[in-house]
Short mmCIF file of C-alpha atoms in Angstrom, two decimals:
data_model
loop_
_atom_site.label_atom_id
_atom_site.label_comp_id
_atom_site.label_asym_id
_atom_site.label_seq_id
_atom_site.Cartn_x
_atom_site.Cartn_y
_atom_site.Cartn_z
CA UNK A 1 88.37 93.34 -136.73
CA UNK A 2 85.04 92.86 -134.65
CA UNK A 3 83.65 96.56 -133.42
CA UNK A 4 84.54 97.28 -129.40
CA UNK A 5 82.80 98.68 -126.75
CA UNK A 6 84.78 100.50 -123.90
CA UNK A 7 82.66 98.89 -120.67
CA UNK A 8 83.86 101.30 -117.72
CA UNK A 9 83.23 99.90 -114.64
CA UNK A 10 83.69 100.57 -110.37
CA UNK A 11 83.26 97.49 -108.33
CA UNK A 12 81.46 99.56 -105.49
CA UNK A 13 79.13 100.91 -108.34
CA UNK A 14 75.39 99.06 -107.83
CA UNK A 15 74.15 99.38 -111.30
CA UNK A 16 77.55 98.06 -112.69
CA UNK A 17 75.97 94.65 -111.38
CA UNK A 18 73.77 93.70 -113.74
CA UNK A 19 75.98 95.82 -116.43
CA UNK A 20 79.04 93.58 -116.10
CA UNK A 21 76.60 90.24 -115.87
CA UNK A 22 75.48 90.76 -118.94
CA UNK A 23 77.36 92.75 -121.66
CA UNK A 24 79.83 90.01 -122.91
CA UNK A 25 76.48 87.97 -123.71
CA UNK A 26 74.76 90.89 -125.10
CA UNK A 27 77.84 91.76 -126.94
CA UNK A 28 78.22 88.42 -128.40
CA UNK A 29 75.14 88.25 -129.70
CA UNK A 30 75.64 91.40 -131.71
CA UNK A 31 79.45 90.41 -132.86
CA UNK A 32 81.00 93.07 -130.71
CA UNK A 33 83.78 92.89 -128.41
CA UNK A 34 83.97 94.34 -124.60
CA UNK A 35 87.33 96.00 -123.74
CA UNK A 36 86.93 96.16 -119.89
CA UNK A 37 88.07 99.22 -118.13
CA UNK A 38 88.02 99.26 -114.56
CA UNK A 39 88.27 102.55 -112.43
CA UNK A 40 87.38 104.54 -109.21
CA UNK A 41 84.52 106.44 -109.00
CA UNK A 42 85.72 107.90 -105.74
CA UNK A 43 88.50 110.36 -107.29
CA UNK A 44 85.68 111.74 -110.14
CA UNK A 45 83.09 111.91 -106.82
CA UNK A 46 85.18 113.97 -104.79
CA UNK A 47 86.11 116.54 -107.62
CA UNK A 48 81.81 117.19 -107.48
CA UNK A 49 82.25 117.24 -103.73
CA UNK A 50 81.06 114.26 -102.88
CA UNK A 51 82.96 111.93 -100.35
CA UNK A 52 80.65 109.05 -100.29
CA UNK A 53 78.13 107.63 -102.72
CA UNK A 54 75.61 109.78 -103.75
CA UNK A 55 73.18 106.93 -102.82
CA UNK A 56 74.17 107.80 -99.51
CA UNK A 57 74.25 111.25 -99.26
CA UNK A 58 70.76 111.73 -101.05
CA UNK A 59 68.94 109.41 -98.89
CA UNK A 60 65.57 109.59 -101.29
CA UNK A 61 68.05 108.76 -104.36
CA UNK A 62 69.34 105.51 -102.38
CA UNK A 63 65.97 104.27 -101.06
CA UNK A 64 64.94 104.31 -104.86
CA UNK A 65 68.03 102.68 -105.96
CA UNK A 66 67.61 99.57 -103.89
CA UNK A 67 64.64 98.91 -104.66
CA UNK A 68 65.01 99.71 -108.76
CA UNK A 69 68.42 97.58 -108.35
CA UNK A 70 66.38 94.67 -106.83
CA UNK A 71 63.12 94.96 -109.63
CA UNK A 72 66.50 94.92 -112.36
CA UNK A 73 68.01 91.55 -110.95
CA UNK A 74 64.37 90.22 -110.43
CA UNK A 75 63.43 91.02 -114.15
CA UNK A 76 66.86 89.53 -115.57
CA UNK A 77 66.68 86.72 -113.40
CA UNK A 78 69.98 87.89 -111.62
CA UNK A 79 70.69 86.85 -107.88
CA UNK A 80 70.60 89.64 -105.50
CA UNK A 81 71.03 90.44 -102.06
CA UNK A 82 71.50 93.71 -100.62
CA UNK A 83 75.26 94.10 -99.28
CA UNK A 84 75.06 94.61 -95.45
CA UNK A 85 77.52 97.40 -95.98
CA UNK A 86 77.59 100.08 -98.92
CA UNK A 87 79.62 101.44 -100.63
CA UNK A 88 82.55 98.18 -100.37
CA UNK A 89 85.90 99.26 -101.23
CA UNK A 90 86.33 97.83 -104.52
CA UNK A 91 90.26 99.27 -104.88
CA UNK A 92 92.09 96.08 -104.76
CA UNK A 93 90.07 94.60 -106.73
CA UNK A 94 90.08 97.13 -109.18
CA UNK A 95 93.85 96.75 -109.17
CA UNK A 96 93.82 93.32 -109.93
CA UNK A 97 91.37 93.83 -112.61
CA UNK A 98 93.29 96.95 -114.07
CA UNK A 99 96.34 94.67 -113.76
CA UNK A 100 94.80 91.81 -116.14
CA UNK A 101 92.64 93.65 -118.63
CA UNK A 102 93.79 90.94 -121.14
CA UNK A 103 93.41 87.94 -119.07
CA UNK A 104 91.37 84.90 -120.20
CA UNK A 105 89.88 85.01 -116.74
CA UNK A 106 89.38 88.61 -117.08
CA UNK A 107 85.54 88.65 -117.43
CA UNK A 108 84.94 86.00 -115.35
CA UNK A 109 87.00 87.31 -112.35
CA UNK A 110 84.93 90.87 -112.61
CA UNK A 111 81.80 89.11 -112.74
CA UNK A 112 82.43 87.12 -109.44
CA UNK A 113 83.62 90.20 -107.98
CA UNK A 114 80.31 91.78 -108.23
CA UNK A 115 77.99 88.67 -107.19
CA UNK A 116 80.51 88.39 -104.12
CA UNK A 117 79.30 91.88 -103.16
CA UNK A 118 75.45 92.14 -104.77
CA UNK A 119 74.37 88.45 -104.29
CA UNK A 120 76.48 87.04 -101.79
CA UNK A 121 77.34 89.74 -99.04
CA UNK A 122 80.96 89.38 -99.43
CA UNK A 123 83.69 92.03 -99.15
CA UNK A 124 85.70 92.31 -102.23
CA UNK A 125 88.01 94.31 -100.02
CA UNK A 126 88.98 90.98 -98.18
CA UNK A 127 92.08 89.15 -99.97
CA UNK A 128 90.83 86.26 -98.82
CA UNK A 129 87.61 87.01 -100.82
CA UNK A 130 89.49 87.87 -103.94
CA UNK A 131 91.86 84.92 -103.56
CA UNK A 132 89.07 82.46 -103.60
CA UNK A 133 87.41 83.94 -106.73
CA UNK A 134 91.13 83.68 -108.11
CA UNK A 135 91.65 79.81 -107.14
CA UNK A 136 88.13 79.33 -107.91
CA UNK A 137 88.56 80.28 -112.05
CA UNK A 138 92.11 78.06 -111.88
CA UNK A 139 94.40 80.75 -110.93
CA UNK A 140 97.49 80.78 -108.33
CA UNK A 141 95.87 83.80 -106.27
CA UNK A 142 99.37 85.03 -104.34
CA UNK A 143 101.38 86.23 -107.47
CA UNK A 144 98.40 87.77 -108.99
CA UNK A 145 97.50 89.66 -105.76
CA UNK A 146 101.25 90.13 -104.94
CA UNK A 147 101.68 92.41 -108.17
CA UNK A 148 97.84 93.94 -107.84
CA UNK A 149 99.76 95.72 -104.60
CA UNK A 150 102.91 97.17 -106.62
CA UNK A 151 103.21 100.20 -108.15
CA UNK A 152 102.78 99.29 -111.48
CA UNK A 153 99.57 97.99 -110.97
CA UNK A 154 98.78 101.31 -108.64
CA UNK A 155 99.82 103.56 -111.20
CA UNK A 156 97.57 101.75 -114.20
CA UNK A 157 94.80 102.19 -112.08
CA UNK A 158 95.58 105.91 -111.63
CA UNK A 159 95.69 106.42 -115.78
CA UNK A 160 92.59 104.44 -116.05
CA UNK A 161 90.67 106.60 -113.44
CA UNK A 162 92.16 109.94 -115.49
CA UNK A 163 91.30 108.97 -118.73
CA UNK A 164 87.77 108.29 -117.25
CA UNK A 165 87.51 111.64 -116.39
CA UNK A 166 89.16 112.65 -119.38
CA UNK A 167 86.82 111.16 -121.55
CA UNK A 168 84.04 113.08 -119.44
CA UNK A 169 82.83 109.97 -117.59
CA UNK A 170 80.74 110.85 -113.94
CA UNK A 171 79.28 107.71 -113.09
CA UNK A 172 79.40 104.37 -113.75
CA UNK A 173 78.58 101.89 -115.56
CA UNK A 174 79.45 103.73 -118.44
CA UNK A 175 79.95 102.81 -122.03
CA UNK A 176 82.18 104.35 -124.89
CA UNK A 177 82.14 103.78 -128.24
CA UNK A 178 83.59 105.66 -131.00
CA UNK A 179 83.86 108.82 -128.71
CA UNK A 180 80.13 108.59 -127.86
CA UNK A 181 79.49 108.08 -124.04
CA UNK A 182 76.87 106.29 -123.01
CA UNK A 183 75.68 106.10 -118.87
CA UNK A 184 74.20 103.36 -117.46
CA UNK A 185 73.00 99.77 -117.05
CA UNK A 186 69.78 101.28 -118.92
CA UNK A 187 71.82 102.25 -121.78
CA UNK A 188 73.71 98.86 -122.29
CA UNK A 189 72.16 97.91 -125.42
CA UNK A 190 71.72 101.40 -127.09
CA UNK A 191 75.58 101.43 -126.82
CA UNK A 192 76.12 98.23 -128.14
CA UNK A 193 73.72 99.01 -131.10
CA UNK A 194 75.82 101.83 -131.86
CA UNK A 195 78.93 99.67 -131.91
CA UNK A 196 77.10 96.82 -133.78
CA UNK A 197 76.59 99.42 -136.31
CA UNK B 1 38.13 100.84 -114.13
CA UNK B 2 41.05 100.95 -116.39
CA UNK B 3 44.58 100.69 -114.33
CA UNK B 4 46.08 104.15 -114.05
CA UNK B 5 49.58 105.73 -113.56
CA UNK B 6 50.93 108.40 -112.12
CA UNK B 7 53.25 110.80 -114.21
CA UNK B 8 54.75 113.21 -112.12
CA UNK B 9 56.91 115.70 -114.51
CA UNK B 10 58.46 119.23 -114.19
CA UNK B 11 58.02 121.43 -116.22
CA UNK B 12 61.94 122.53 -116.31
CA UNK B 13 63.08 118.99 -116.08
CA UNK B 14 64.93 118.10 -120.07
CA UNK B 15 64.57 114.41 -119.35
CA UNK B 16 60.60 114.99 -119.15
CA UNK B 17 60.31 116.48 -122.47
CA UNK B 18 60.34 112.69 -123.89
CA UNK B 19 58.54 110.94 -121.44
CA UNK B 20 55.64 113.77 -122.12
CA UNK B 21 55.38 113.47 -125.43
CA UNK B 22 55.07 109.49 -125.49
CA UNK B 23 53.26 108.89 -122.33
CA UNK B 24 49.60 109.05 -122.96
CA UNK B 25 50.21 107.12 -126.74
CA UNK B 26 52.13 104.31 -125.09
CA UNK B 27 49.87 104.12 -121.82
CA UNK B 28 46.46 104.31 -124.45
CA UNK B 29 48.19 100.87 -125.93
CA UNK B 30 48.28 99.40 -122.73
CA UNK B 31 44.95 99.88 -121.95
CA UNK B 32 46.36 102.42 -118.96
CA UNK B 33 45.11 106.28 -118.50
CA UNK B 34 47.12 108.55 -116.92
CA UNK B 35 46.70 111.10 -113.99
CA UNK B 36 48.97 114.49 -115.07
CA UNK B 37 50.70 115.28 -111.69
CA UNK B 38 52.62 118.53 -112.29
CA UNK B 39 55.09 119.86 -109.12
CA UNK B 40 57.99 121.56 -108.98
CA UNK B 41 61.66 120.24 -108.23
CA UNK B 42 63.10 123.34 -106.84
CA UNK B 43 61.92 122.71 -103.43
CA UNK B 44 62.91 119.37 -103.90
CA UNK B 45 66.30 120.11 -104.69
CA UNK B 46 66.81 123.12 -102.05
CA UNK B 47 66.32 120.18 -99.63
CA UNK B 48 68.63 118.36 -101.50
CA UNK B 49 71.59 121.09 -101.38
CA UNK B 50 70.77 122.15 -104.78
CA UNK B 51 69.92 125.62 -105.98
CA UNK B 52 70.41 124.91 -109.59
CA UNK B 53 69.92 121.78 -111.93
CA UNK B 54 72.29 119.24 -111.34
CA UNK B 55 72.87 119.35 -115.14
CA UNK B 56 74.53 123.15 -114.09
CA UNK B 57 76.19 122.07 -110.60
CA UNK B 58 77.77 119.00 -112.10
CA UNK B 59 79.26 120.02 -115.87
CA UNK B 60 80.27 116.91 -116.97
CA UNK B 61 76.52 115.00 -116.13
CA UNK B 62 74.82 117.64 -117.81
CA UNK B 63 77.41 117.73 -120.94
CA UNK B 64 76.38 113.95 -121.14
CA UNK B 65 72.61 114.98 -120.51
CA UNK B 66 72.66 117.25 -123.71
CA UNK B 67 73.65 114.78 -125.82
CA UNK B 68 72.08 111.87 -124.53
CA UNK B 69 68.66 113.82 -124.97
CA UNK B 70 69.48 114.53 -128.35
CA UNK B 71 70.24 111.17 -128.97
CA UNK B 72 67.27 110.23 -127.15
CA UNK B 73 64.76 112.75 -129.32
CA UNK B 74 66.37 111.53 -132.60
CA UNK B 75 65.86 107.70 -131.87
CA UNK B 76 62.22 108.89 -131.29
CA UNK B 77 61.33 111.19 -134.12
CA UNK B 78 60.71 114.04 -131.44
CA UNK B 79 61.77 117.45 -132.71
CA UNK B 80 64.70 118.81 -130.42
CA UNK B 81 66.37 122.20 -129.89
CA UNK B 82 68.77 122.84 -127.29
CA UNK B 83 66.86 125.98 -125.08
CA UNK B 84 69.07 129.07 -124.84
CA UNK B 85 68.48 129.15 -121.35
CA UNK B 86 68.01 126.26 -118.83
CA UNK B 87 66.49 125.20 -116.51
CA UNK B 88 63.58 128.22 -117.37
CA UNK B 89 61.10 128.77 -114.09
CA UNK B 90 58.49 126.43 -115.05
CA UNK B 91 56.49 127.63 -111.97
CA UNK B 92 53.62 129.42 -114.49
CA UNK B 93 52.73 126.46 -116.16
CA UNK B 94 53.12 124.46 -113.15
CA UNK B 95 50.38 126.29 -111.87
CA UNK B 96 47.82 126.67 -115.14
CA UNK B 97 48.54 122.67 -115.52
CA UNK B 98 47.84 122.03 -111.79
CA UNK B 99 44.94 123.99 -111.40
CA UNK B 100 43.80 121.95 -114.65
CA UNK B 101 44.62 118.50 -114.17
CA UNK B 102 41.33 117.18 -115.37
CA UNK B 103 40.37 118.99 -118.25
CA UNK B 104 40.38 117.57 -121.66
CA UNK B 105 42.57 120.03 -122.74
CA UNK B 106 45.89 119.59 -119.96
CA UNK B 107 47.49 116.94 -122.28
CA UNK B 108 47.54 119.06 -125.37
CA UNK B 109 49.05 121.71 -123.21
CA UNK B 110 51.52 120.00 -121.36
CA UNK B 111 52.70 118.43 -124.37
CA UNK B 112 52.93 122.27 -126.24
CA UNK B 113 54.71 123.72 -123.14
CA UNK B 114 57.11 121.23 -123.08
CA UNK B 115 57.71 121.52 -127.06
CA UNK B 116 57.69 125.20 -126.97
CA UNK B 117 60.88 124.95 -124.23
CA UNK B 118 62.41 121.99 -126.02
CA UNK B 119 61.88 122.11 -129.76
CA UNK B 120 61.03 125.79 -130.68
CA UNK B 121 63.32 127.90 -127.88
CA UNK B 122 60.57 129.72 -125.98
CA UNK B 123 60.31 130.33 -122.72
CA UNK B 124 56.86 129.03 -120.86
CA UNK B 125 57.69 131.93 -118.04
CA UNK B 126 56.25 134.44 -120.74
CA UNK B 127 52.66 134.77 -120.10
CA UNK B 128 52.51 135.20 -123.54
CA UNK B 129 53.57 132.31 -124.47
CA UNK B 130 51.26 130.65 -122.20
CA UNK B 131 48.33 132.63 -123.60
CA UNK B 132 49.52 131.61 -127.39
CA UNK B 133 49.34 127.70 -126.32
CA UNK B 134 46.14 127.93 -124.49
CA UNK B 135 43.89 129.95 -127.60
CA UNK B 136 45.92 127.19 -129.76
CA UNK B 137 43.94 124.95 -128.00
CA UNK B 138 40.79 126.57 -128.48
CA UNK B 139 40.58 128.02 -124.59
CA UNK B 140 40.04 131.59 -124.06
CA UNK B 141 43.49 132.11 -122.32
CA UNK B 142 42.65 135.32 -119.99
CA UNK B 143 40.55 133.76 -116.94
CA UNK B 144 42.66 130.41 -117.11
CA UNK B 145 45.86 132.63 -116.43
CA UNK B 146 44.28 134.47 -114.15
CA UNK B 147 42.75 131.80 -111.79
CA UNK B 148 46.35 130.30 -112.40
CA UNK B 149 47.84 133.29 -110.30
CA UNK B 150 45.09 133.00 -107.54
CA UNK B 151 45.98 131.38 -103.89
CA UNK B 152 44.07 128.27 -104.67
CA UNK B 153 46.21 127.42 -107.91
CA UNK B 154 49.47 128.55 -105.61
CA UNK B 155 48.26 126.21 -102.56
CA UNK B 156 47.23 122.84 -105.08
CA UNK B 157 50.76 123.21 -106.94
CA UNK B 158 52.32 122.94 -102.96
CA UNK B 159 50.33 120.51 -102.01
CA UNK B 160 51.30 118.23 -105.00
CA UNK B 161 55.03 119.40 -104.15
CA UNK B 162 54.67 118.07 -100.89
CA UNK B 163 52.59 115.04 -101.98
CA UNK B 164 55.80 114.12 -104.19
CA UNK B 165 58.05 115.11 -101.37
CA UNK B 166 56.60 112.23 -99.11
CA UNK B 167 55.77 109.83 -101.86
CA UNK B 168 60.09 109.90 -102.09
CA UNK B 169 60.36 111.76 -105.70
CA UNK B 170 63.85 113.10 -105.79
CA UNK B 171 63.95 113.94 -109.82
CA UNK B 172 61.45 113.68 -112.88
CA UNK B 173 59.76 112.34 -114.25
CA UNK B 174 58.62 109.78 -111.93
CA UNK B 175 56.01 107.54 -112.26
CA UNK B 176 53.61 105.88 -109.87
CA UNK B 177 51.84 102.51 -109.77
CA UNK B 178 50.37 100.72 -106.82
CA UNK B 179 52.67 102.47 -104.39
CA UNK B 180 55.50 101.33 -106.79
CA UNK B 181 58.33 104.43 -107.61
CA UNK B 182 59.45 104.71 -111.34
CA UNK B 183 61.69 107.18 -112.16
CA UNK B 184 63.19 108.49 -115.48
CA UNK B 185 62.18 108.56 -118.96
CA UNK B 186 63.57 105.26 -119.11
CA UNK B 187 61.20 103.61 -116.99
CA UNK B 188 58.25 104.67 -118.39
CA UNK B 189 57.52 101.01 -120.22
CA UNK B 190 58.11 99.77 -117.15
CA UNK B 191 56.14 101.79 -114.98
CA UNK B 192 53.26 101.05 -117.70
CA UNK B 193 53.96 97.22 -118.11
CA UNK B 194 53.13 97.47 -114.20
CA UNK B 195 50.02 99.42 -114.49
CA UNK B 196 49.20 97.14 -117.03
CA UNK B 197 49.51 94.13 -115.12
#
């Protein structure tokens, strides 16, 4: 059995960008597997009294940000365009994500997700936006949306999100592996290290 | 001329400790000096909302932030002891390092102050402590305390507060190249690769 790394992940979260572009390749290369774990921030923010993204509500903290985010994508050679609004609702498509943790289109569909928001300025909050992502990697997009809105789907979601903050995760992209947490796009390859063994 | 960075670092701040301790070796392999820029992050932070570390106001960032550091410190062959009190008032030192930036001397002492907090448990408040690092260095500790208290020291340690302030530091360490905002321990080889060139 190939060593896994838990790759926890919130579609409105910036530095989950270049996380989830790149950590099935680095992965691979190291013989380790991703299990992907989507969940909402927004739950674990408003437990430290925050009601929108800290980006926002330190404005010195988001000024950095975009500009660190856009050195990042430069460096990896990752397309990137500010959104034109921020933070996106990234629920529904967390729910389809939560929903399909197993799919073969799995890690494509979350990857897509985030260049429709960071490199394209599209709202992954649309259906229309997450339908065309679906037909676009083969899928029928109406079932797969249809149960992303029932309560099974809701309620995954939910567990997800409490484990998260069970596991002590505040932020996001965030890494586990073998109980260790690791926070971070900047800490993507120390965690898979430690899973690489 | 050699290319020169800014390294802007609080005396209280844990994720400082590190970049510290490494930042004149791996800026002397670059070919890159570096201008010591001590300020405070209280001020900072009162603007911010915060009267206490984030690491305090948010328990589950600053659980991760413990061991992450240690993690950090072990990777690096730094010595590492969890203080029995944090953040201590790094205001003291703040001062005696301000009111010293140029001397031959201020990176020997930043790196002791920051070891005696960090590795050995002692608290840099203690003008004794203070005294012990500076006659370690071979400096006649009395008058260099003294002029540290004096309302020249005070008003160069605000100044550089503000300085930060408007240059948009929200945390430390920061570095600065060319107008360019680094910020973290983990952006210190970048910061440098920039001075660099």
């Amino acid at each position: 059995m190939s060593p896994t790394v838990e790759f926890w992940f919130e579609f409105a979260s910036t530095y989950s960008y270049p996380a989830a572009l790149r950590v099935e390749d680095e992965a691979r290369a190291r013989g380790v597997e991703v299990a992907w774990r989507p969940f909402l921030l927004r739950p674990i923010f408003a437990e430290q009294g925050w009601q929108d993204s800290p980006f926002n509500l330190y404005p010195a903290k988001g000024v950095y940000m975009w500009r660190d985010l856009e050195r990042i994508c430069a460096r990896l050679g990752l397309p990137w365009r500010r959104p034109s609004v921020f933070p996106r609702n990234g629920l529904h498509a967390a729910r389809v994500a939560c929903a399909n943790e197993e799919a073969s289109w799995l890690p494509d569909f979350v990857r897509c997700v985030y260049t429709a928001n960071f490199a394209e300025d599209r709202d992954p909050a649309d259906s229309a936006v997450l339908a065309s992502i679906l037909e676009g990697l083969g899928q029928t997009a109406a079932p797969i949306l249809e149960a992303s809105r029932g309560d099974e789907a809701k309620a995954k979601l939910r567990r997800r999100t409490d484990e998260a903050a069970a596991h002590g995760l505040f932020g996001a992209p965030s890494f586990r592996v073998a109980g260790e947490l690791y926070w971070g796009n900047d800490r993507l390859e120390a965690a898979l290290d430690h899973a690489a063994g």
